Short mmCIF file of C-alpha atoms and ligand atoms in Angstrom, two decimals:
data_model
loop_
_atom_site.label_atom_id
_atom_site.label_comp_id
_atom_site.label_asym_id
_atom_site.label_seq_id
_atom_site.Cartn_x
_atom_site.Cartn_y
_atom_site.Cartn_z
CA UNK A 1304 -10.25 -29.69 2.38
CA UNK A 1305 -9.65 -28.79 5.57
CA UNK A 1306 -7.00 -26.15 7.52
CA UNK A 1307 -6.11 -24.36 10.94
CA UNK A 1308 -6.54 -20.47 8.82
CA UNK A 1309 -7.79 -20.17 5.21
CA UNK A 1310 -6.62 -17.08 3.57
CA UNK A 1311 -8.53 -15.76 1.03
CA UNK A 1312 -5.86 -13.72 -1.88
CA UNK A 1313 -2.38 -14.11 -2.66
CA UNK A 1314 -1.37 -10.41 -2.54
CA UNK A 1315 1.28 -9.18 0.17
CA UNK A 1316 -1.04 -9.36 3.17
CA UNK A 1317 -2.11 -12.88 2.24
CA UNK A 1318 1.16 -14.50 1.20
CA UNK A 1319 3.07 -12.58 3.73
CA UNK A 1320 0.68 -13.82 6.78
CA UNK A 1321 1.18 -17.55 5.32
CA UNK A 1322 4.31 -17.18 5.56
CA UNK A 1323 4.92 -16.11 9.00
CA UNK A 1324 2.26 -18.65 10.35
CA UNK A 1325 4.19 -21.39 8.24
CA UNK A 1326 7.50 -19.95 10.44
CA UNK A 1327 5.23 -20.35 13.75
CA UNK A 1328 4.29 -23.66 12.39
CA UNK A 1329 0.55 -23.10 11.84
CA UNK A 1330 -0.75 -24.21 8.89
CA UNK A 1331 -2.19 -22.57 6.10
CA UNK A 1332 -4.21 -22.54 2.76
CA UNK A 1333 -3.69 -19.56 0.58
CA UNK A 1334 -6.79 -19.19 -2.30
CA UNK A 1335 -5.72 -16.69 -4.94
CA UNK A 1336 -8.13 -16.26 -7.68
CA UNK A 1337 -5.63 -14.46 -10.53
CA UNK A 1338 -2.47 -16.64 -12.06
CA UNK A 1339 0.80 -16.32 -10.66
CA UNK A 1340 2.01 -14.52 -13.68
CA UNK A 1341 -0.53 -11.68 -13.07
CA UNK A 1342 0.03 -11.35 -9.39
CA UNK A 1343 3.44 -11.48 -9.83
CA UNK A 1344 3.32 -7.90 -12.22
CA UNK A 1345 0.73 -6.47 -11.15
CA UNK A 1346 2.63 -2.80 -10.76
CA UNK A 1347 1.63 -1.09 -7.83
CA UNK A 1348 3.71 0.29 -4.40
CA UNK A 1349 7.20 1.08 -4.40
CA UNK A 1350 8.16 2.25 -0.79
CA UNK A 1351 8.61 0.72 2.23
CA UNK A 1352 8.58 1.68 5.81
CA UNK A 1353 11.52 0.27 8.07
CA UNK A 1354 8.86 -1.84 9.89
CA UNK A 1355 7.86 -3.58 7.06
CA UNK A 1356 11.57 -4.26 5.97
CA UNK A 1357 12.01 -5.74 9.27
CA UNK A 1358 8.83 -7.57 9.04
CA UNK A 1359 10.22 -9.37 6.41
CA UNK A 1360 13.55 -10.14 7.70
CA UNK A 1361 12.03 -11.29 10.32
CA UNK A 1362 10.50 -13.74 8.80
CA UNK A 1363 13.20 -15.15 6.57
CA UNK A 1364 11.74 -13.26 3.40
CA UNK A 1365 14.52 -10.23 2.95
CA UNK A 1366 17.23 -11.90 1.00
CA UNK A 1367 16.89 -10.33 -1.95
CA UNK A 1368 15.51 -6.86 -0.61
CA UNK A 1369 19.05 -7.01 1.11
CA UNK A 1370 20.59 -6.55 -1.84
CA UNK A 1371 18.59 -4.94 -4.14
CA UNK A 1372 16.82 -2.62 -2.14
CA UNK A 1373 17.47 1.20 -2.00
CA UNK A 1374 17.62 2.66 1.28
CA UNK A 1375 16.41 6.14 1.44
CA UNK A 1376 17.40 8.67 4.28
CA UNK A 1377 14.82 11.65 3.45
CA UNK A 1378 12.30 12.90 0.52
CA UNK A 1379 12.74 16.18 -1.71
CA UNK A 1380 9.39 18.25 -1.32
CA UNK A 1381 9.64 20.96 -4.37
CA UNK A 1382 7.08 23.61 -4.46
CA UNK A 1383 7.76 27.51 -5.66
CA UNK A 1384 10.31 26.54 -7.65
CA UNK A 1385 12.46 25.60 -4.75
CA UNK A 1386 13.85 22.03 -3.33
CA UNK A 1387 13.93 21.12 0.33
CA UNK A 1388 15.32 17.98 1.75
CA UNK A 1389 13.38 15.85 4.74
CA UNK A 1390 16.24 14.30 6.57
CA UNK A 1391 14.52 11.04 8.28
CA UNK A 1392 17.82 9.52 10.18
CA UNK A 1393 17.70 13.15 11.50
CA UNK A 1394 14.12 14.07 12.44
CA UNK A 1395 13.47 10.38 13.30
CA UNK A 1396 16.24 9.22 15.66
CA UNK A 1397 17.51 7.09 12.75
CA UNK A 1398 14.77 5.70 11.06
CA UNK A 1399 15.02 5.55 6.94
CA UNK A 1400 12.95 3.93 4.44
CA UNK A 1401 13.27 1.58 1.21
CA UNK A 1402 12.50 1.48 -2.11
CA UNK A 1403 11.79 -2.32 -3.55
CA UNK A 1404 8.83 -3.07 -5.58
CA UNK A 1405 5.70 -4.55 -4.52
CA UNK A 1406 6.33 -7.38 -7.38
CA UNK A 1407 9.42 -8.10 -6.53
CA UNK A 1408 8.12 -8.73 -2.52
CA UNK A 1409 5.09 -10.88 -3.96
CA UNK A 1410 7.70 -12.96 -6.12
CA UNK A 1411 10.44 -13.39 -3.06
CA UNK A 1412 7.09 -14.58 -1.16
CA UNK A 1413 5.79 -16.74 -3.82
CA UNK A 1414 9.05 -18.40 -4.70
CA UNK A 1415 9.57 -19.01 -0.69
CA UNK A 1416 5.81 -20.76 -0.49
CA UNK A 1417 5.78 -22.60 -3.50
CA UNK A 1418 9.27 -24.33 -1.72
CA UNK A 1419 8.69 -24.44 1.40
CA UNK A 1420 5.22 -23.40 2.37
CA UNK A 1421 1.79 -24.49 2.84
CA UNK A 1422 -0.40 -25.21 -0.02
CA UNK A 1423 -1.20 -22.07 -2.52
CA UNK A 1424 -3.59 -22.28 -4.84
CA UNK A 1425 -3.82 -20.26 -8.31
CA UNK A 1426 -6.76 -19.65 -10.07
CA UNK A 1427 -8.86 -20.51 -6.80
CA UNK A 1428 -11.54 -17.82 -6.99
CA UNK A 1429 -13.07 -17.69 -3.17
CA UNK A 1430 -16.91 -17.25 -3.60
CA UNK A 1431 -18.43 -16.69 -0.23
CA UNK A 1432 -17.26 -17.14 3.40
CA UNK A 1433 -19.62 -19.40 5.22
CA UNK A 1434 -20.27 -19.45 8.86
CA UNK A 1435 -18.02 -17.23 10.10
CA UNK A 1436 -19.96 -17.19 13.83
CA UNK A 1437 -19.27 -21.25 14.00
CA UNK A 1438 -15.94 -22.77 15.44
CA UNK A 1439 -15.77 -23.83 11.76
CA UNK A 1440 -16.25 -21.40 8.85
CA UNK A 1441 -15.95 -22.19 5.50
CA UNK A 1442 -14.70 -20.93 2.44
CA UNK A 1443 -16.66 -21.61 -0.70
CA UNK A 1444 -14.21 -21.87 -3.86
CA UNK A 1445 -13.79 -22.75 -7.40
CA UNK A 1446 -10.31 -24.05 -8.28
CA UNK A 1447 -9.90 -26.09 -11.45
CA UNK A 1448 -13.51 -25.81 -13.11
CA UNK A 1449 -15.02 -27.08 -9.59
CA UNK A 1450 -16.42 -25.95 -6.54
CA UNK A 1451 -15.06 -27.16 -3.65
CA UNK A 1452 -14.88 -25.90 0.33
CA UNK A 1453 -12.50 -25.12 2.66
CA UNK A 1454 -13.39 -25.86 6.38
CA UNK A 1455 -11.55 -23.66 8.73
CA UNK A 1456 -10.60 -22.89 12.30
CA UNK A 1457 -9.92 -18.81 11.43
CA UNK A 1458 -10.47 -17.75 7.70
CA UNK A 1459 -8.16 -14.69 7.06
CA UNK A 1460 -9.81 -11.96 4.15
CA UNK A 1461 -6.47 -10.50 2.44
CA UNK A 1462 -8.76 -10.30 -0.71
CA UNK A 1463 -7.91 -6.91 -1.23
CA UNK A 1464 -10.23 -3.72 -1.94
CA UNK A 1465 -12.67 -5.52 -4.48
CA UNK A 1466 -12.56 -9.57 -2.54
CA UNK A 1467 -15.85 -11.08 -1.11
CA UNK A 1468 -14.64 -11.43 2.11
CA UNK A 1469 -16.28 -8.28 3.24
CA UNK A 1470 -19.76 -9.15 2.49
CA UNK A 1471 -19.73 -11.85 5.60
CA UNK A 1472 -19.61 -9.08 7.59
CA UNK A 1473 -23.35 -8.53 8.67
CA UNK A 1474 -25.11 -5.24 7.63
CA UNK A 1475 -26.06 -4.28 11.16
CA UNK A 1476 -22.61 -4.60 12.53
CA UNK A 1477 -20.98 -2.92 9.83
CA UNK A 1478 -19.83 1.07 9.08
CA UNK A 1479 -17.81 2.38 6.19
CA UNK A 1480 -16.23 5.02 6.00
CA UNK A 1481 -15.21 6.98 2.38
CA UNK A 1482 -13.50 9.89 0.76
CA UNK A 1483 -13.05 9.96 -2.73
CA UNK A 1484 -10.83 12.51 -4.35
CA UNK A 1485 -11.09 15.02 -7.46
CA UNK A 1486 -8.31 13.53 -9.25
CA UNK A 1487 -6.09 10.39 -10.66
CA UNK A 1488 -2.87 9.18 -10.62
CA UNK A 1489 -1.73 8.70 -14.07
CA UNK A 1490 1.38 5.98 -13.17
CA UNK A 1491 4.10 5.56 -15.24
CA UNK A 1492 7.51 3.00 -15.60
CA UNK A 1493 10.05 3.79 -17.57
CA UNK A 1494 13.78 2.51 -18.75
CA UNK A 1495 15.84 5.20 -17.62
CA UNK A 1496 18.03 6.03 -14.43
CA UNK A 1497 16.21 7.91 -11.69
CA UNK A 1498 17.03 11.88 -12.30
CA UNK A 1499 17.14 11.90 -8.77
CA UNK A 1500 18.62 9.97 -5.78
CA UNK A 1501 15.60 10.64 -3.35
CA UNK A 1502 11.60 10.22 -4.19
CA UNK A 1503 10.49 13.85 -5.31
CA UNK A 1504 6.82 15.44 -4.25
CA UNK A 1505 5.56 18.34 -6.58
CA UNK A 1506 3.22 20.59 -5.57
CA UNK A 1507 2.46 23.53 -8.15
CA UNK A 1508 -0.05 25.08 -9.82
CA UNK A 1509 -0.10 22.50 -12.63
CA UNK A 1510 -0.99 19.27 -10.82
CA UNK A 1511 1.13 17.38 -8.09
CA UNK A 1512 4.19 14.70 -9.92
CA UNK A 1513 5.86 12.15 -8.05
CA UNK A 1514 9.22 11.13 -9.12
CA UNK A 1515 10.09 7.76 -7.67
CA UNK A 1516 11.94 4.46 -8.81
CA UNK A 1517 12.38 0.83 -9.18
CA UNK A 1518 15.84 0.47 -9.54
CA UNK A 1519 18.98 2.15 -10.66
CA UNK A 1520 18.20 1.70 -14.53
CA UNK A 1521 14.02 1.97 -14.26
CA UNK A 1522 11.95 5.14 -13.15
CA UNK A 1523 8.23 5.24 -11.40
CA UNK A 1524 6.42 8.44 -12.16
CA UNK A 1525 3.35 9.75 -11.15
CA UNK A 1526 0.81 12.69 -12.40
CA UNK A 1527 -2.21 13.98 -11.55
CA UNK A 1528 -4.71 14.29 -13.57
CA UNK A 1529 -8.32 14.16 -14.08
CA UNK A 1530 -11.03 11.44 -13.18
CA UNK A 1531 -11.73 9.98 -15.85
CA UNK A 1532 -8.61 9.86 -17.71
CA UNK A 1533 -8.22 7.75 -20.07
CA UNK A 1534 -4.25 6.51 -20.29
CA UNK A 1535 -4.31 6.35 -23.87
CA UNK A 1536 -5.18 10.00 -24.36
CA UNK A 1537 -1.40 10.94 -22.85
CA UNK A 1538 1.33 10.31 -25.45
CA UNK A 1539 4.66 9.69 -24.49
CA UNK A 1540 6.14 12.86 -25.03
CA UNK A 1541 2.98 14.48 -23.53
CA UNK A 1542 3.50 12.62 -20.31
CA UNK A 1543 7.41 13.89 -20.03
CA UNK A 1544 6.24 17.25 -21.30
CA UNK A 1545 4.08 17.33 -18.47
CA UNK A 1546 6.46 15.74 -15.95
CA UNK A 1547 9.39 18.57 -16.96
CA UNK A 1548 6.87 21.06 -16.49
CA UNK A 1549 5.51 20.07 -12.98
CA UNK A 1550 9.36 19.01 -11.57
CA UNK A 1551 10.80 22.49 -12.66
CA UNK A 1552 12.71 24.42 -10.49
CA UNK A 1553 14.76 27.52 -10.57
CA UNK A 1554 18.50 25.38 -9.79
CA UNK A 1555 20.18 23.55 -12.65
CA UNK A 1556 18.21 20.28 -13.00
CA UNK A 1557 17.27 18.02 -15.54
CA UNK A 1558 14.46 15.24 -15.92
CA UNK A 1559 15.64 12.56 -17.82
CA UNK A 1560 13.62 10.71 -20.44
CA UNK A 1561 13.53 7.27 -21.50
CA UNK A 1562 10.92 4.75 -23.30
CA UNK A 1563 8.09 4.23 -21.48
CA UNK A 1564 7.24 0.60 -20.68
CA UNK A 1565 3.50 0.94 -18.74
CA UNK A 1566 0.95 3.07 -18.11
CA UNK A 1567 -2.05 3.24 -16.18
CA UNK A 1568 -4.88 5.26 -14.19
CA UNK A 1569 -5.43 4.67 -10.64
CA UNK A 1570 -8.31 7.19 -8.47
CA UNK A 1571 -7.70 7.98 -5.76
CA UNK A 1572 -9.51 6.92 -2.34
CA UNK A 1573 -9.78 6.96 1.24
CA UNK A 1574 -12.29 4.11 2.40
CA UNK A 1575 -12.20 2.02 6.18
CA UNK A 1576 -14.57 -1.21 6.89
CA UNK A 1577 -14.93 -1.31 10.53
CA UNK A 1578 -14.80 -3.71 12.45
CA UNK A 1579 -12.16 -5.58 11.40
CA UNK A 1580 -13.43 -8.73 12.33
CA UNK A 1581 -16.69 -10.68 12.84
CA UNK A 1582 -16.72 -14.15 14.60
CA UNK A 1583 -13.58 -16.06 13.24
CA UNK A 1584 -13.30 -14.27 9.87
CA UNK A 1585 -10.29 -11.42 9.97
CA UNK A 1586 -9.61 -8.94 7.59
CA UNK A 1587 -6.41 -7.60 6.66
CA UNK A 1588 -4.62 -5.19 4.33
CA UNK A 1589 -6.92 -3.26 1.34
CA UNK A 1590 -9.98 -6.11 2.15
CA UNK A 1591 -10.47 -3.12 4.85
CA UNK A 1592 -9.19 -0.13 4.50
CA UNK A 1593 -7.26 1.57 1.35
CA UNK A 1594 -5.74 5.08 1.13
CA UNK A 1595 -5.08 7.49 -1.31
CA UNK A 1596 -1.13 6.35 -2.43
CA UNK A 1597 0.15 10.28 -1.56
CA UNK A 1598 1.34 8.95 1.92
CA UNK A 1599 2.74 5.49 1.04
CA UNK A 1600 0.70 3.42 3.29
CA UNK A 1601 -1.31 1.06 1.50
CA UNK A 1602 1.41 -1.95 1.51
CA UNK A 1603 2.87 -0.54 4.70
CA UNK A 1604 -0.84 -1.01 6.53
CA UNK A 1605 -1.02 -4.51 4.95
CA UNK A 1606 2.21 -5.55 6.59
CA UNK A 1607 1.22 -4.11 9.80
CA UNK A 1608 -2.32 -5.94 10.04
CA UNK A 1609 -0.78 -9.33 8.88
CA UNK A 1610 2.07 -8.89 11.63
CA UNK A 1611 -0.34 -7.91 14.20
CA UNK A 1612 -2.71 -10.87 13.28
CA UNK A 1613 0.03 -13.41 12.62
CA UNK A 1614 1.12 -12.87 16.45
CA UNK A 1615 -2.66 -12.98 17.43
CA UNK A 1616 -3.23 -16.45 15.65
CA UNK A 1617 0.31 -17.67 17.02
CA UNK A 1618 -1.13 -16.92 20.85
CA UNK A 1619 -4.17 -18.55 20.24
CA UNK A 1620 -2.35 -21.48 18.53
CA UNK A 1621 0.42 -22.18 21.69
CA UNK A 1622 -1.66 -20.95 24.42
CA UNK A 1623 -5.32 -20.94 23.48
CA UNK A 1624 -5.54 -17.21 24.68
CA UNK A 1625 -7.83 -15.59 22.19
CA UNK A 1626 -6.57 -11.97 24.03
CA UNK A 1627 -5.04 -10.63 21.27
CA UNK A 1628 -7.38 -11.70 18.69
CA UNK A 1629 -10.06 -9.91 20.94
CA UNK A 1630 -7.76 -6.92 20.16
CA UNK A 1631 -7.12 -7.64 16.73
CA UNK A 1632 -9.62 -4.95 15.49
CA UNK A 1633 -9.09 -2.42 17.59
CA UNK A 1634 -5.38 -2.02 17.78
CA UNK A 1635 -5.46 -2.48 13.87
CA UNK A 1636 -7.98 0.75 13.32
CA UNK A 1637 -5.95 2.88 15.51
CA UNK A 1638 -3.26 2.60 13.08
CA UNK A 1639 -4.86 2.15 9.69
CA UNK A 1640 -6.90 5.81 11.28
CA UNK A 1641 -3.60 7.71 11.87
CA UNK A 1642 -2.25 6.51 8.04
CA UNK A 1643 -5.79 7.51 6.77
CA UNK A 1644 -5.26 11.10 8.17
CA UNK A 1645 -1.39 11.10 6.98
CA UNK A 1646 -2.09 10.41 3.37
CA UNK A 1647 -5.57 12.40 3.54
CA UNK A 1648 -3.34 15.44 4.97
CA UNK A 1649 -0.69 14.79 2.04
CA UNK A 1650 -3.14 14.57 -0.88
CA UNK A 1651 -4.42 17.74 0.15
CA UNK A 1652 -1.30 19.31 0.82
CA UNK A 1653 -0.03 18.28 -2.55
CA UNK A 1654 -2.67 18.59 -5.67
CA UNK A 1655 -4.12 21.62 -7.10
CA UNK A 1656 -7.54 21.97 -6.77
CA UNK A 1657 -9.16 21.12 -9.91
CA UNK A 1658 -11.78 24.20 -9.56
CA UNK A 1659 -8.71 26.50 -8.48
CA UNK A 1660 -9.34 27.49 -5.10
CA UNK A 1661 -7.08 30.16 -4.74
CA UNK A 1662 -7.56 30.35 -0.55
CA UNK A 1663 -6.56 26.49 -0.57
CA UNK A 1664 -3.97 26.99 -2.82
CA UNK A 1665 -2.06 29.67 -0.71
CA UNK A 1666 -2.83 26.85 2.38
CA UNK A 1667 -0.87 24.11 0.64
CA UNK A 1668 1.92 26.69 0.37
CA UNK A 1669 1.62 28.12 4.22
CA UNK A 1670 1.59 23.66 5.11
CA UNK A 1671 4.50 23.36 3.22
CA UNK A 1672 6.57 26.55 4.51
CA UNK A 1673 5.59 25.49 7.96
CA UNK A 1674 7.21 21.98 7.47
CA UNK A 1675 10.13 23.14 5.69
CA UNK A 1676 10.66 26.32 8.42
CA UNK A 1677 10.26 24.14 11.75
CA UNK A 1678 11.96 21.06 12.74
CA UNK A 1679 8.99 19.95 14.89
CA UNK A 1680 6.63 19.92 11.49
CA UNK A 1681 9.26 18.30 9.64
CA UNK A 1682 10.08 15.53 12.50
CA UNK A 1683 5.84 15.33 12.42
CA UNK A 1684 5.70 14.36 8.68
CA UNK A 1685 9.06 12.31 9.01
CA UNK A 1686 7.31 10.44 11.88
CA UNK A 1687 4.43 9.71 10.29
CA UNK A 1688 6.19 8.79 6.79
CA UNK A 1689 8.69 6.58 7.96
CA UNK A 1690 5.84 4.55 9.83
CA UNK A 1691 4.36 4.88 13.35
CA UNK A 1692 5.25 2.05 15.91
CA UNK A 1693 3.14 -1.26 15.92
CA UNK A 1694 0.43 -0.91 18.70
CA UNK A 1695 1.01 -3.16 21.72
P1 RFL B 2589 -3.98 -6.81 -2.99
O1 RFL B 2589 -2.57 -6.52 -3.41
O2 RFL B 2589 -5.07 -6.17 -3.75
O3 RFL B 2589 -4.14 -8.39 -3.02
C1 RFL B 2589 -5.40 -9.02 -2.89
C2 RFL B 2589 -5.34 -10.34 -3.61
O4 RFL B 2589 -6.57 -11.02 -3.45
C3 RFL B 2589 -6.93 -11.60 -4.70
N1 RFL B 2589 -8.39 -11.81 -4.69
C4 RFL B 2589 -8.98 -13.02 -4.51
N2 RFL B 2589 -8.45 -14.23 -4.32
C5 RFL B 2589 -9.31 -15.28 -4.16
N3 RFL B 2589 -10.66 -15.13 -4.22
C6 RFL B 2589 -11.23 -13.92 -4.42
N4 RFL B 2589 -12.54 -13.79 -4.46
C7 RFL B 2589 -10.36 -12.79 -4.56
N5 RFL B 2589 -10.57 -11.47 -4.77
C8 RFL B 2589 -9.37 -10.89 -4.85
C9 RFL B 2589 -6.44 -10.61 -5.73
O5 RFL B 2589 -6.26 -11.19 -7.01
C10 RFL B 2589 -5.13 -10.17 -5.10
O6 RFL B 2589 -4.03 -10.97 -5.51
O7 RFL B 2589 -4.22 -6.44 -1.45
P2 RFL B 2589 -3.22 -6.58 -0.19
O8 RFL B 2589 -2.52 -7.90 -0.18
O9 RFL B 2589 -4.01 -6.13 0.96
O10 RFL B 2589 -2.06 -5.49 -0.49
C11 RFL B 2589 -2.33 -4.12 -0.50
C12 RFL B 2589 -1.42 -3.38 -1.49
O11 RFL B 2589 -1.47 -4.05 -2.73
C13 RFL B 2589 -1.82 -1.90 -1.66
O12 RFL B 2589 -2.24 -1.34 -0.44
C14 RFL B 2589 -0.64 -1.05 -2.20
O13 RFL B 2589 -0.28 -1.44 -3.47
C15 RFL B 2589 -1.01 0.45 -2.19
N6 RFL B 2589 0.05 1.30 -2.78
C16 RFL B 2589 1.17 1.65 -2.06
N7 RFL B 2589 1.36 1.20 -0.81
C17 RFL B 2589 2.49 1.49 -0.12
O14 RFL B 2589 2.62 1.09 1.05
N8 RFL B 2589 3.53 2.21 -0.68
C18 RFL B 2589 3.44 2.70 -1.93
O15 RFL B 2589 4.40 3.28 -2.42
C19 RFL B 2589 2.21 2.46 -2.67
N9 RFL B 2589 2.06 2.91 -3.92
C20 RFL B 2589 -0.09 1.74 -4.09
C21 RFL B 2589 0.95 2.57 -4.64
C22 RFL B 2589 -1.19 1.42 -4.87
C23 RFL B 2589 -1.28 1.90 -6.15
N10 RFL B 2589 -2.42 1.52 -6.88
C24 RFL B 2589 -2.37 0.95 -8.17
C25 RFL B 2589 -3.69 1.41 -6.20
C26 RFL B 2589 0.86 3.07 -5.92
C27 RFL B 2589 -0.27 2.77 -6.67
C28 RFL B 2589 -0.36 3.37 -8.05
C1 PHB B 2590 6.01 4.17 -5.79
O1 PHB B 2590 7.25 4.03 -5.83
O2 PHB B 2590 5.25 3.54 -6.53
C2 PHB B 2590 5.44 5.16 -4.83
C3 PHB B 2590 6.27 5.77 -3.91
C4 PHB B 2590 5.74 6.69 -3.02
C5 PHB B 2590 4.40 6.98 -3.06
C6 PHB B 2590 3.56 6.34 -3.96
C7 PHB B 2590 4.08 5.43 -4.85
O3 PHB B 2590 3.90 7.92 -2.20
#
């Protein structure tokens, strides 16, 4: 087989780059190694920044986001028992974010390619990239019980955090760079309305708790809790035991409970593969960099790579000018670096220290009193959450 850019996974950076070089009328073969059915539930982010909305749009992928997505115009930091609101229109010149799953954007992107898009490929499992200094680099796969390759002009890694597409990258010319946390995320959905109208970080002496949400009728909750966790140890009613605890605050308010409908674990991590690109293999998304979900960035930093290497590939495509692909890496890592420090600074800010540092402890609180006393720290953390501008 042979095409202009093989992309390695069928996650969001993958199957959204495909589809905006199918738009720009490049073409395309997408390798993902799990079944549609799995990709296609495989829970993760929830929020959006308004860039990657209008990423989408922009690329004729929005329809049902239009509709079904939940605009949000701030987030409710609660901490001491009290509530404060983050106004983002406000402290942003406008700006507001949106809540529409990560499953539902991989389906609206499947359902698009599958019609109307270049070849993608289930159950392809990429094994190695080949080559990736020649004008034609290969991708090694196995797709229907054979092994087969892919001859390229650009291969493009969206593989995500565990993919293969990193290990083309040669020792000497690679750096990582890793943080790993004291504590989980134990992630939960349930079938009941939102007890709130705005996502909800929880900072208290307990553990941090995230309230967020799918949809009107489904809830997204978050706890932290120990490495190691195991999901199964947490009965239902623990878990909303747990949750009631951590949201309390000294106002009337109630968290509503419903059946729970998954579970799971997630650790959390900060970790960045520099460069970005070797010869004319590109990474994109969580094949190079992933961040602890406190800031939510992950999907957002996808988005952004794919849109900055979609316009790269385009230039090179209609003009031959390899320019911006000469960029690619750099203006990528100044980004993905500034969303590192955001969610890093969030994390902190937000979980109790499992050894209970007192000093840190009253820090968190002086952070959050700061942001919640002066407009300038709030318009910071709105800035930063509601996504900083593409670089040119
Ligand atoms: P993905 O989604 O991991 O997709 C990679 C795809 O590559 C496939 N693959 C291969 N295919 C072929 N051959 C191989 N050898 C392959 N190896 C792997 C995989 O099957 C998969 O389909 O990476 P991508 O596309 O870069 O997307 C990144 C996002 O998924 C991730 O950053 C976010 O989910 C992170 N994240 C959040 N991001 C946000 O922006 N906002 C949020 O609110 C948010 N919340 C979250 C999150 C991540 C979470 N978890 C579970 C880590 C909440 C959680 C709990
Ligand atoms: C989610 O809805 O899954 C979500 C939202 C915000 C975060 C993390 C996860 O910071």
């Amino acid at each position: 087989m042979r095409t202009t850019v093989g992309i390695i996974g069928g996650g969001p950076a993958g199957l959204l780059l495909a589809r905006m070089l199918h738009r720009a009328g490049i073409d395309c073969v997408v390798l993902e190694s799990r079944t549609r059915e799995y990709v296609e539930h495989r829970q993760r982010a929830g929020m959006l920044e308004q860039g990657t909305v209008d990423a989408l749009r922009a690329c004729g992928a929005a329809g049902r986001l239009e509709t079904e997505g939940l605009v949000h115009q701030g987030i409710e930091l609660r901490f001491a028992g009290e509530r404060h609101h983050i106004d983002f229109p406000v402290l942003t010149g406008g700006r507001t974010v949106t809540i529409y799953a990560q499953t539902e954007i991989v389906k609206d992107l499947v359902a698009l390619q599958l019609a109307e898009g270049p070849p993608l490929l289930f159950e392809a499992e990429a094994l190695a990239v080949e080559k990736p200094e020649s004008d034609a680099p290969v991708v090694r796969f196995r797709h229907g019980g054979r092994e087969q390759t892919l001859t390229c002009e650009w291969i493009a890694g969206c593989d995500g955090f565990h993919g293969i597409s990193r290990e083309a990258f040669p020792a000497a010319t690679s750096r990582t760079y890793e943080h790993d946390y004291p504590y989980s995320w134990l992630g939960i959905l349930a079938d009941v309305p939102p007890s709130c109208e705005e996502l909800i970080y929880a900072r208290g002496e307990r553990g941090f708790a995230l309230h967020s949400m799918r949809s009107p009728v489904v809830s997204r909750l978050y706890l932290q809790v120990p490495n190691g966790t195991d999901p199964d140890d947490w009965s239902d009613e623990r878990i909303w035991d747990e949750l009631a605890a951590r949201f309390a605050i000294d106002a009337d308010w109630t968290l509503e409970r419903g059946p729970i409908t998954a579970k799971s674990v997630t650790p959390m991590r900060s970790y960045v593969h520099e460069p970005m690109r070797h010869g004319r293999l590109l990474l994109a998304g969580d094949a190079a960099h992933i961040v602890p979900p406190t800031g939510a960035k992950g999907l957002n930093l996808a988005v952004s790579d794919v849109s900055l290497l979609a316009r790269a590939l385009t230039a090179v495509h209609r003009t031959g000018s390899t320019q911006l692909i000469d960029r690619y890496s750099k203006l990528c890592l100044s980004r993905v670096w500034q969303a590192t420090r955001f969610s890093y600074d969030m994390t902190r800010m937000l979980h109790a220290q499992p050894n209970g540092d007192a000093f840190e402890s009253r820090m968190q609180l002086a952070r959050l009193r700061r942001i919640t006393a002066s407009h300038h720290a709030a318009a910071e953390l709105a800035a930063n959450y509601t996504g900083l501008p593409l670089p040119v």
